CSV table of C-alpha atoms and ligand atoms in Angstrom, one decimal:
chain,number,residue,atom,x,y,z
F,1,UNK,CA,0.0,0.0,0.0
F,2,UNK,CA,1.3,3.5,-1.0
F,3,UNK,CA,1.7,6.1,1.8
F,4,UNK,CA,-1.2,8.4,2.2
F,5,UNK,CA,-0.8,11.2,-0.3
F,6,UNK,CA,-1.5,14.9,0.3
F,7,UNK,CA,-4.9,16.3,-0.3
F,8,UNK,CA,-5.8,18.4,-3.4
F,9,UNK,CA,-5.3,22.0,-2.3
F,10,UNK,CA,-6.9,25.2,-3.5
F,11,UNK,CA,-3.4,26.7,-3.4
F,12,UNK,CA,-2.0,24.5,-6.3
F,13,UNK,CA,-1.2,26.9,-9.1
F,14,UNK,CA,-3.1,26.1,-12.3
F,15,UNK,CA,-5.3,23.5,-10.6
F,16,UNK,CA,-9.0,23.0,-11.1
F,17,UNK,CA,-9.3,23.2,-7.3
F,18,UNK,CA,-8.0,26.7,-7.4
F,19,UNK,CA,-10.3,27.8,-10.3
F,20,UNK,CA,-13.4,26.4,-8.5
F,21,UNK,CA,-12.7,29.0,-5.8
F,22,UNK,CA,-11.5,31.9,-7.9
F,23,UNK,CA,-14.1,31.5,-10.7
F,24,UNK,CA,-16.9,29.1,-9.9
F,25,UNK,CA,-17.8,29.9,-6.3
F,26,UNK,CA,-18.3,33.7,-6.9
F,27,UNK,CA,-20.4,32.7,-10.0
F,28,UNK,CA,-22.6,30.5,-7.8
F,29,UNK,CA,-23.1,33.3,-5.4
F,30,UNK,CA,-24.1,35.7,-8.2
F,31,UNK,CA,-26.6,33.1,-9.6
F,32,UNK,CA,-28.2,32.6,-6.1
F,33,UNK,CA,-28.7,36.4,-5.8
F,34,UNK,CA,-30.2,36.6,-9.3
F,35,UNK,CA,-32.5,33.6,-8.8
F,36,UNK,CA,-34.0,34.5,-5.4
F,37,UNK,CA,-35.8,37.7,-4.3
F,38,UNK,CA,-33.6,38.2,-1.3
F,39,UNK,CA,-33.9,41.4,0.9
F,40,UNK,CA,-31.0,43.8,1.0
F,41,UNK,CA,-29.4,42.3,4.2
F,42,UNK,CA,-29.1,38.8,2.7
F,43,UNK,CA,-27.7,40.2,-0.6
F,44,UNK,CA,-25.2,42.2,1.5
F,45,UNK,CA,-24.2,39.0,3.4
F,46,UNK,CA,-23.7,37.2,0.1
F,47,UNK,CA,-21.7,40.0,-1.3
F,48,UNK,CA,-19.5,40.2,1.8
F,49,UNK,CA,-19.0,36.4,1.5
F,50,UNK,CA,-17.9,36.8,-2.1
F,51,UNK,CA,-15.4,39.4,-1.1
F,52,UNK,CA,-14.1,37.2,1.7
F,53,UNK,CA,-13.5,34.4,-0.8
F,54,UNK,CA,-11.6,36.8,-3.1
F,55,UNK,CA,-9.3,38.3,-0.4
F,56,UNK,CA,-9.9,37.5,3.2
F,57,UNK,CA,-9.1,34.8,5.7
F,58,UNK,CA,-11.9,32.3,6.2
F,59,UNK,CA,-14.1,33.3,9.1
F,60,UNK,CA,-16.1,31.0,11.4
F,61,UNK,CA,-19.8,30.5,11.4
F,62,UNK,CA,-21.5,33.0,13.7
F,63,UNK,CA,-25.1,31.8,13.6
F,64,UNK,CA,-26.6,29.7,16.3
F,65,UNK,CA,-27.4,26.3,14.7
F,66,UNK,CA,-27.1,22.6,15.7
F,67,UNK,CA,-24.0,22.1,13.5
F,68,UNK,CA,-22.1,25.4,14.2
F,69,UNK,CA,-19.8,23.8,16.7
F,70,UNK,CA,-18.9,20.9,14.3
F,71,UNK,CA,-18.0,23.2,11.4
F,72,UNK,CA,-16.1,25.7,13.6
F,73,UNK,CA,-14.0,22.9,15.0
F,74,UNK,CA,-13.2,21.8,11.5
F,75,UNK,CA,-12.5,25.3,10.3
F,76,UNK,CA,-10.3,26.0,13.4
F,77,UNK,CA,-7.6,23.7,11.8
F,78,UNK,CA,-7.3,26.3,9.0
F,79,UNK,CA,-7.6,29.5,11.1
F,80,UNK,CA,-5.9,32.5,9.5
F,81,UNK,CA,-5.8,30.9,6.0
F,82,UNK,CA,-7.4,32.3,2.9
F,83,UNK,CA,-9.8,30.4,0.7
F,84,UNK,CA,-6.8,29.7,-1.6
F,85,UNK,CA,-4.9,27.9,1.1
F,86,UNK,CA,-7.3,25.1,2.0
F,87,UNK,CA,-7.8,21.4,1.3
F,88,UNK,CA,-10.1,21.5,-1.7
F,89,UNK,CA,-12.9,19.4,-0.4
F,90,UNK,CA,-13.0,21.3,2.9
F,91,UNK,CA,-13.1,24.6,1.0
F,92,UNK,CA,-16.0,23.5,-1.2
F,93,UNK,CA,-18.1,22.0,1.6
F,94,UNK,CA,-17.5,24.9,4.0
F,95,UNK,CA,-18.5,27.2,1.1
F,96,UNK,CA,-21.9,25.6,0.9
F,97,UNK,CA,-22.3,25.7,4.7
F,98,UNK,CA,-21.4,29.4,4.8
F,99,UNK,CA,-23.8,30.2,1.9
F,100,UNK,CA,-26.6,28.6,3.9
F,101,UNK,CA,-25.7,30.9,6.8
F,102,UNK,CA,-25.8,34.0,4.5
F,103,UNK,CA,-29.3,33.1,3.2
F,104,UNK,CA,-30.6,32.3,6.7
F,105,UNK,CA,-31.5,28.7,5.7
F,106,UNK,CA,-31.3,27.4,9.3
F,107,UNK,CA,-32.7,30.4,11.0
F,108,UNK,CA,-36.4,31.0,11.9
F,109,UNK,CA,-38.2,33.4,9.7
F,110,UNK,CA,-39.3,33.7,6.0
F,111,UNK,CA,-36.1,32.3,4.6
F,112,UNK,CA,-36.0,29.2,6.8
F,113,UNK,CA,-35.6,26.0,4.7
F,114,UNK,CA,-35.7,28.0,1.5
F,115,UNK,CA,-33.4,26.2,-0.9
F,116,UNK,CA,-31.3,28.9,-2.7
F,117,UNK,CA,-30.7,26.5,-5.6
F,118,UNK,CA,-34.4,25.5,-6.0
F,119,UNK,CA,-35.0,27.6,-9.2
F,120,UNK,CA,-32.0,25.9,-10.9
F,121,UNK,CA,-33.1,22.5,-9.8
F,122,UNK,CA,-36.7,23.0,-11.0
F,123,UNK,CA,-35.4,23.9,-14.5
F,124,UNK,CA,-33.4,20.7,-14.6
F,125,UNK,CA,-36.4,18.6,-13.5
F,126,UNK,CA,-38.7,20.0,-16.2
F,127,UNK,CA,-36.1,19.3,-18.8
F,128,UNK,CA,-35.7,15.7,-17.5
F,129,UNK,CA,-39.4,15.0,-17.6
F,130,UNK,CA,-39.5,16.2,-21.3
F,131,UNK,CA,-36.4,14.0,-22.0
F,132,UNK,CA,-38.2,10.9,-20.4
F,133,UNK,CA,-41.2,11.4,-22.5
F,134,UNK,CA,-39.1,11.4,-25.7
F,135,UNK,CA,-36.8,8.5,-24.9
F,136,UNK,CA,-38.7,6.1,-22.6
F,137,UNK,CA,-39.6,3.5,-25.2
F,138,UNK,CA,-36.0,3.1,-26.3
F,139,UNK,CA,-35.1,2.1,-22.8
F,140,UNK,CA,-37.9,-0.3,-22.3
F,141,UNK,CA,-37.5,-2.4,-25.4
F,142,UNK,CA,-34.5,-4.7,-24.7
F,143,UNK,CA,-34.2,-7.9,-22.7
F,144,UNK,CA,-33.5,-7.5,-18.9
F,145,UNK,CA,-29.7,-7.7,-18.9
F,146,UNK,CA,-29.3,-5.4,-21.9
F,147,UNK,CA,-31.8,-3.0,-20.5
F,148,UNK,CA,-30.2,-2.9,-17.1
F,149,UNK,CA,-26.8,-2.1,-18.6
F,150,UNK,CA,-28.3,0.6,-20.7
F,151,UNK,CA,-29.9,2.1,-17.5
F,152,UNK,CA,-26.6,1.8,-15.7
F,153,UNK,CA,-24.8,3.6,-18.4
F,154,UNK,CA,-27.5,6.3,-18.6
F,155,UNK,CA,-27.3,6.7,-14.9
F,156,UNK,CA,-23.5,7.3,-15.3
F,157,UNK,CA,-23.9,9.8,-18.1
F,158,UNK,CA,-26.6,11.5,-16.2
F,159,UNK,CA,-23.9,12.5,-13.8
F,160,UNK,CA,-22.7,15.0,-16.3
F,161,UNK,CA,-25.7,17.1,-15.3
F,162,UNK,CA,-24.1,19.0,-12.5
F,163,UNK,CA,-25.0,22.6,-11.9
F,164,UNK,CA,-22.0,23.4,-9.8
F,165,UNK,CA,-19.8,22.8,-12.8
F,166,UNK,CA,-20.3,24.9,-15.8
F,167,UNK,CA,-17.6,23.1,-17.9
F,168,UNK,CA,-19.7,20.0,-18.2
F,169,UNK,CA,-23.2,21.4,-18.2
F,170,UNK,CA,-23.5,21.2,-21.9
F,171,UNK,CA,-22.4,17.6,-22.2
F,172,UNK,CA,-25.3,16.7,-19.9
F,173,UNK,CA,-27.5,17.1,-22.9
F,174,UNK,CA,-26.4,13.6,-23.7
F,175,UNK,CA,-27.4,11.4,-20.8
F,176,UNK,CA,-28.7,8.4,-22.6
F,177,UNK,CA,-26.5,5.3,-23.1
F,178,UNK,CA,-25.1,5.1,-26.5
F,179,UNK,CA,-22.6,2.6,-28.1
F,180,UNK,CA,-20.6,5.6,-29.5
F,181,UNK,CA,-19.9,6.5,-25.8
F,182,UNK,CA,-18.7,3.1,-24.6
F,183,UNK,CA,-15.0,3.8,-25.2
F,184,UNK,CA,-15.3,6.8,-22.9
F,185,UNK,CA,-16.0,4.5,-19.9
F,186,UNK,CA,-12.4,4.0,-18.7
F,187,UNK,CA,-13.3,1.2,-16.2
F,188,UNK,CA,-16.5,-0.7,-17.0
F,189,UNK,CA,-17.7,-3.4,-14.6
F,190,UNK,CA,-21.3,-3.3,-15.8
F,191,UNK,CA,-21.4,-7.0,-16.5
F,192,UNK,CA,-20.2,-7.9,-13.0
F,193,UNK,CA,-22.7,-5.5,-11.4
F,194,UNK,CA,-25.5,-7.0,-13.6
F,195,UNK,CA,-24.4,-10.5,-12.5
F,196,UNK,CA,-24.4,-9.6,-8.9
F,197,UNK,CA,-27.8,-7.9,-8.9
F,198,UNK,CA,-29.6,-10.4,-11.1
F,199,UNK,CA,-28.5,-13.1,-8.7
F,200,UNK,CA,-30.6,-11.2,-6.1
F,201,UNK,CA,-29.8,-9.0,-3.2
F,202,UNK,CA,-32.1,-8.1,-0.3
F,203,UNK,CA,-31.2,-4.4,-0.3
F,204,UNK,CA,-29.7,-2.1,-2.9
F,205,UNK,CA,-28.5,1.3,-1.7
F,206,UNK,CA,-28.0,4.3,-3.9
F,207,UNK,CA,-26.0,7.3,-2.6
F,208,UNK,CA,-27.4,9.8,-4.9
F,209,UNK,CA,-26.0,12.9,-6.5
F,210,UNK,CA,-27.7,15.4,-8.8
F,211,UNK,CA,-31.3,16.2,-9.6
F,212,UNK,CA,-32.6,16.2,-13.2
F,213,UNK,CA,-31.5,13.5,-15.7
F,214,UNK,CA,-29.2,11.9,-13.1
F,215,UNK,CA,-31.9,11.4,-10.6
F,216,UNK,CA,-34.3,10.4,-13.4
F,217,UNK,CA,-32.0,7.5,-14.4
F,218,UNK,CA,-31.3,6.6,-10.8
F,219,UNK,CA,-35.0,6.2,-10.2
F,220,UNK,CA,-35.5,4.3,-13.5
F,221,UNK,CA,-32.7,1.9,-12.4
F,222,UNK,CA,-34.3,1.4,-9.0
F,223,UNK,CA,-37.7,0.7,-10.6
F,224,UNK,CA,-36.2,-1.8,-12.9
F,225,UNK,CA,-34.3,-3.6,-10.2
F,226,UNK,CA,-37.5,-3.8,-8.0
F,227,UNK,CA,-39.6,-4.8,-10.9
F,228,UNK,CA,-37.3,-7.7,-11.8
F,229,UNK,CA,-37.3,-8.8,-8.2
F,230,UNK,CA,-33.4,-8.4,-8.2
F,231,UNK,CA,-33.7,-6.5,-4.9
F,232,UNK,CA,-36.4,-6.5,-2.2
F,233,UNK,CA,-35.8,-2.9,-1.4
F,234,UNK,CA,-33.9,0.1,-2.7
F,235,UNK,CA,-32.8,2.8,-0.4
F,236,UNK,CA,-31.9,6.3,-1.7
F,237,UNK,CA,-29.5,8.2,0.4
F,238,UNK,CA,-30.1,11.9,-0.2
F,239,UNK,CA,-28.6,15.2,1.2
F,240,UNK,CA,-30.2,16.8,4.3
F,241,UNK,CA,-29.6,20.3,2.9
F,242,UNK,CA,-28.7,22.2,-0.3
F,243,UNK,CA,-25.2,21.1,-1.4
F,244,UNK,CA,-23.1,21.4,-4.5
F,245,UNK,CA,-26.0,23.3,-6.1
F,246,UNK,CA,-27.7,20.3,-7.8
F,247,UNK,CA,-27.5,17.6,-5.2
F,248,UNK,CA,-30.9,16.0,-4.4
F,249,UNK,CA,-32.6,16.2,-1.1
F,250,UNK,CA,-35.6,14.0,-0.2
F,251,UNK,CA,-38.0,16.9,-1.0
F,252,UNK,CA,-36.4,17.2,-4.5
F,253,UNK,CA,-36.9,13.5,-5.0
F,254,UNK,CA,-40.5,13.8,-3.8
F,255,UNK,CA,-41.1,16.8,-6.0
F,256,UNK,CA,-39.7,15.0,-9.0
F,257,UNK,CA,-41.9,12.0,-8.3
F,258,UNK,CA,-44.9,14.3,-8.3
F,259,UNK,CA,-43.8,15.6,-11.7
F,260,UNK,CA,-43.7,12.0,-13.0
F,261,UNK,CA,-47.2,11.2,-11.6
F,262,UNK,CA,-48.7,10.8,-15.0
F,263,UNK,CA,-45.9,8.7,-16.5
F,264,UNK,CA,-45.7,4.9,-16.3
F,265,UNK,CA,-42.4,5.2,-14.5
F,266,UNK,CA,-43.8,7.6,-12.0
F,267,UNK,CA,-46.8,5.4,-11.2
F,268,UNK,CA,-44.6,2.3,-10.7
F,269,UNK,CA,-42.2,4.2,-8.4
F,270,UNK,CA,-45.0,5.6,-6.3
F,271,UNK,CA,-46.4,2.1,-5.8
F,272,UNK,CA,-43.0,0.8,-4.7
F,273,UNK,CA,-42.7,3.8,-2.3
F,274,UNK,CA,-46.1,3.2,-0.8
F,275,UNK,CA,-45.2,-0.5,-0.3
F,276,UNK,CA,-42.0,0.5,1.4
F,277,UNK,CA,-39.8,-1.0,-1.2
F,278,UNK,CA,-38.4,2.3,-2.4
F,279,UNK,CA,-37.1,4.4,0.5
F,280,UNK,CA,-35.8,8.0,0.6
F,281,UNK,CA,-33.5,8.7,3.5
F,282,UNK,CA,-31.0,11.4,4.5
F,283,UNK,CA,-28.1,11.6,6.9
F,284,UNK,CA,-26.1,14.7,7.9
F,285,UNK,CA,-22.8,13.0,7.0
F,286,UNK,CA,-23.5,13.2,3.3
F,287,UNK,CA,-23.3,17.0,3.4
F,288,UNK,CA,-20.3,17.3,5.7
F,289,UNK,CA,-16.6,17.8,5.1
F,290,UNK,CA,-15.4,14.4,6.3
F,291,UNK,CA,-14.1,11.7,4.1
F,292,UNK,CA,-15.8,8.3,3.7
F,293,UNK,CA,-13.1,6.7,5.9
F,294,UNK,CA,-14.5,8.8,8.7
F,295,UNK,CA,-18.1,7.7,8.2
F,296,UNK,CA,-20.0,7.7,11.5
F,297,UNK,CA,-20.6,4.3,13.0
F,298,UNK,CA,-24.4,4.4,12.7
F,299,UNK,CA,-24.3,5.0,9.0
F,300,UNK,CA,-21.5,2.4,8.4
F,301,UNK,CA,-23.5,-0.1,10.4
F,302,UNK,CA,-26.6,0.6,8.3
F,303,UNK,CA,-24.7,0.3,5.0
F,304,UNK,CA,-23.1,-2.9,6.1
F,305,UNK,CA,-26.5,-4.6,5.6
F,306,UNK,CA,-26.6,-3.6,2.0
F,307,UNK,CA,-26.2,-6.1,-0.8
F,308,UNK,CA,-24.6,-3.4,-3.0
F,309,UNK,CA,-24.1,0.4,-2.5
F,310,UNK,CA,-24.1,2.4,-5.7
F,311,UNK,CA,-22.2,5.6,-5.2
F,312,UNK,CA,-23.0,8.3,-7.7
F,313,UNK,CA,-20.9,11.2,-8.9
F,314,UNK,CA,-17.6,13.0,-8.6
F,315,UNK,CA,-17.8,14.2,-5.1
F,316,UNK,CA,-18.5,10.7,-3.7
F,317,UNK,CA,-15.5,9.5,-5.6
F,318,UNK,CA,-13.4,12.2,-4.1
F,319,UNK,CA,-14.6,11.3,-0.6
F,320,UNK,CA,-13.8,7.6,-1.2
F,321,UNK,CA,-10.2,8.6,-2.1
F,322,UNK,CA,-9.7,11.2,0.6
F,323,UNK,CA,-9.6,13.8,-2.2
F,324,UNK,CA,-5.9,13.1,-2.3
F,325,UNK,CA,-3.2,12.9,-5.0
F,326,UNK,CA,-3.1,9.1,-5.4
F,327,UNK,CA,-1.1,7.8,-8.4
F,328,UNK,CA,-3.3,7.0,-11.4
F,329,UNK,CA,-2.3,3.4,-11.0
F,330,UNK,CA,-3.3,3.1,-7.3
F,331,UNK,CA,-6.0,0.5,-6.6
F,332,UNK,CA,-9.4,1.7,-5.5
F,333,UNK,CA,-10.1,-1.7,-3.8
F,334,UNK,CA,-7.0,-1.2,-1.6
F,335,UNK,CA,-7.5,2.5,-0.7
F,336,UNK,CA,-11.2,2.0,0.0
F,337,UNK,CA,-11.0,-1.4,1.8
F,338,UNK,CA,-12.5,0.4,4.8
F,339,UNK,CA,-15.9,0.8,3.1
F,340,UNK,CA,-18.5,-1.2,5.0
F,341,UNK,CA,-20.1,-3.0,2.1
F,342,UNK,CA,-19.6,-4.0,-1.6
F,343,UNK,CA,-19.9,-0.9,-3.7
F,344,UNK,CA,-19.9,0.4,-7.2
F,345,UNK,CA,-19.0,3.9,-8.2
F,346,UNK,CA,-20.6,5.5,-11.2
F,347,UNK,CA,-18.8,8.8,-11.8
F,348,UNK,CA,-18.0,11.1,-14.7
F,349,UNK,CA,-14.5,12.6,-14.4
F,350,UNK,CA,-14.9,16.2,-13.1
F,351,UNK,CA,-12.2,16.6,-10.4
F,352,UNK,CA,-8.5,16.1,-10.8
F,353,UNK,CA,-8.3,12.7,-9.2
F,354,UNK,CA,-8.3,9.2,-10.8
F,355,UNK,CA,-7.1,5.8,-9.8
F,356,UNK,CA,-7.3,2.2,-11.2
F,357,UNK,CA,-5.6,2.9,-14.6
F,358,UNK,CA,-2.9,0.8,-16.2
F,359,UNK,CA,0.6,2.1,-16.4
F,360,UNK,CA,0.9,4.8,-19.1
F,361,UNK,CA,-2.9,5.0,-19.7
F,362,UNK,CA,-3.4,8.4,-18.0
F,363,UNK,CA,-0.5,9.8,-20.0
F,364,UNK,CA,-1.9,8.6,-23.3
F,365,UNK,CA,-5.3,10.0,-22.6
F,366,UNK,CA,-3.9,13.3,-21.4
F,367,UNK,CA,-1.8,13.7,-24.6
F,368,UNK,CA,-5.0,13.4,-26.6
F,369,UNK,CA,-7.2,15.4,-24.3
F,370,UNK,CA,-5.5,17.7,-21.7
F,371,UNK,CA,-8.9,18.4,-20.0
F,372,UNK,CA,-9.7,14.7,-19.5
F,373,UNK,CA,-9.9,14.8,-15.7
F,374,UNK,CA,-12.4,17.7,-15.5
F,375,UNK,CA,-14.4,17.9,-18.7
F,376,UNK,CA,-16.9,15.2,-17.8
F,377,UNK,CA,-16.4,13.4,-21.1
F,378,UNK,CA,-15.2,10.1,-19.6
F,379,UNK,CA,-16.7,8.0,-16.8
F,380,UNK,CA,-16.2,4.9,-14.7
F,381,UNK,CA,-18.5,2.1,-13.5
F,382,UNK,CA,-16.3,0.4,-11.0
F,383,UNK,CA,-17.3,-2.4,-8.7
F,384,UNK,CA,-15.4,-3.2,-5.5
F,385,UNK,CA,-16.7,-6.5,-4.0
F,386,UNK,CA,-16.4,-7.5,-0.3
F,387,UNK,CA,-15.4,-11.1,0.1
R,401,F6P,O1,-17.0,22.4,-7.9
R,401,F6P,C1,-16.5,21.4,-8.8
R,401,F6P,C2,-16.8,20.0,-8.3
R,401,F6P,O2,-16.3,19.8,-7.0
R,401,F6P,C3,-16.2,19.0,-9.2
R,401,F6P,O3,-15.3,18.2,-8.6
R,401,F6P,C4,-17.4,18.2,-9.5
R,401,F6P,O4,-17.4,18.2,-10.9
R,401,F6P,C5,-18.6,18.9,-9.0
R,401,F6P,O5,-18.2,19.9,-8.2
R,401,F6P,C6,-19.6,18.0,-8.4
R,401,F6P,O6,-19.8,16.9,-9.1
R,401,F6P,P1,-20.8,15.8,-8.8
R,401,F6P,O7,-22.2,16.4,-8.9
R,401,F6P,O8,-20.6,14.7,-9.8
R,401,F6P,O9,-20.5,15.2,-7.4
R,402,MG,MG1,-23.5,16.9,-7.3
């Protein structure tokens, strides 16, 4: 086993981590101001936050909230540093927590529980419903194994739809599985996953990521697995608060199901939900700054009962790998041996981190496409089985 490498830092010159802070985060704040009719004091708080990101040292949370102590303890390790001197994953998660403070999300009053990203999410959902209507028959035609693989691949490409990342937003127009895309799946264990699930599991868990097409395909996948009797139940693990702009919370999933109420898929999903076979759950860990190896015991114990955990998206991949500079040839199964269950990660490449490649493979891809790690063009469907 290789020594634990250093985390990706926002201080690394020319890195994507740095540009997410310098360019993307201020843009996200501007969009939130434009999308919500906030009063002057909230706009002022958001503007002050934008200026802090550009120049100041990070400041602690000042609001009274159940998680203030947790976050301030975490932030204390970085006291006196600017936003460009932090571990990248901490910087991004703390950004979302501070944004919620600025918009009074956790405070009593008119802005309590008001999702600052709701307008952007609703747009993605309407688009996904229209997409479903257009393409559903294509997806329901094939035999079960082929259909499952197509859904798995579509669920992977749905991960391109990520509102926190403007580079890949356009690619998200794809979404549906296509043979012309297969060479872009750098690691593809679809057949092993199909074999594992078709043999039957009692519970499939899905650690979800984004709303819109991604959640649409995640739900379609869940419906298929339940319908085939491959799993007795499917548990969706959602975020307990707005996070990385487009990440789904239980209320987003419920809202989306309501939009699908008149579709065949929507009716089937609702029936599974009413029967307790499809479950939407949340846990504060999913929106915190800790890595998966620091997963709280209650959650690890719960996941250990799963037949398979599907982890969706780039951020979950980063958290599996400590958001650290592992060599491209490092083995995921060794690094993430701590994970409490068999898991598969479905992730498009959007952060500068990647393992599991053969010697020379990364260099060959980089020579052909210098933006390969962040442009969302490629993906992985990688299974790590527990003995
Ligand atoms: O802000 C950029 C980023 O952290 C990228 O690493 C990633 O592309 C995105 O946010 C979140 O991606 P996902 O929705 O796939 O977790
Ligand atoms: Mg996301």
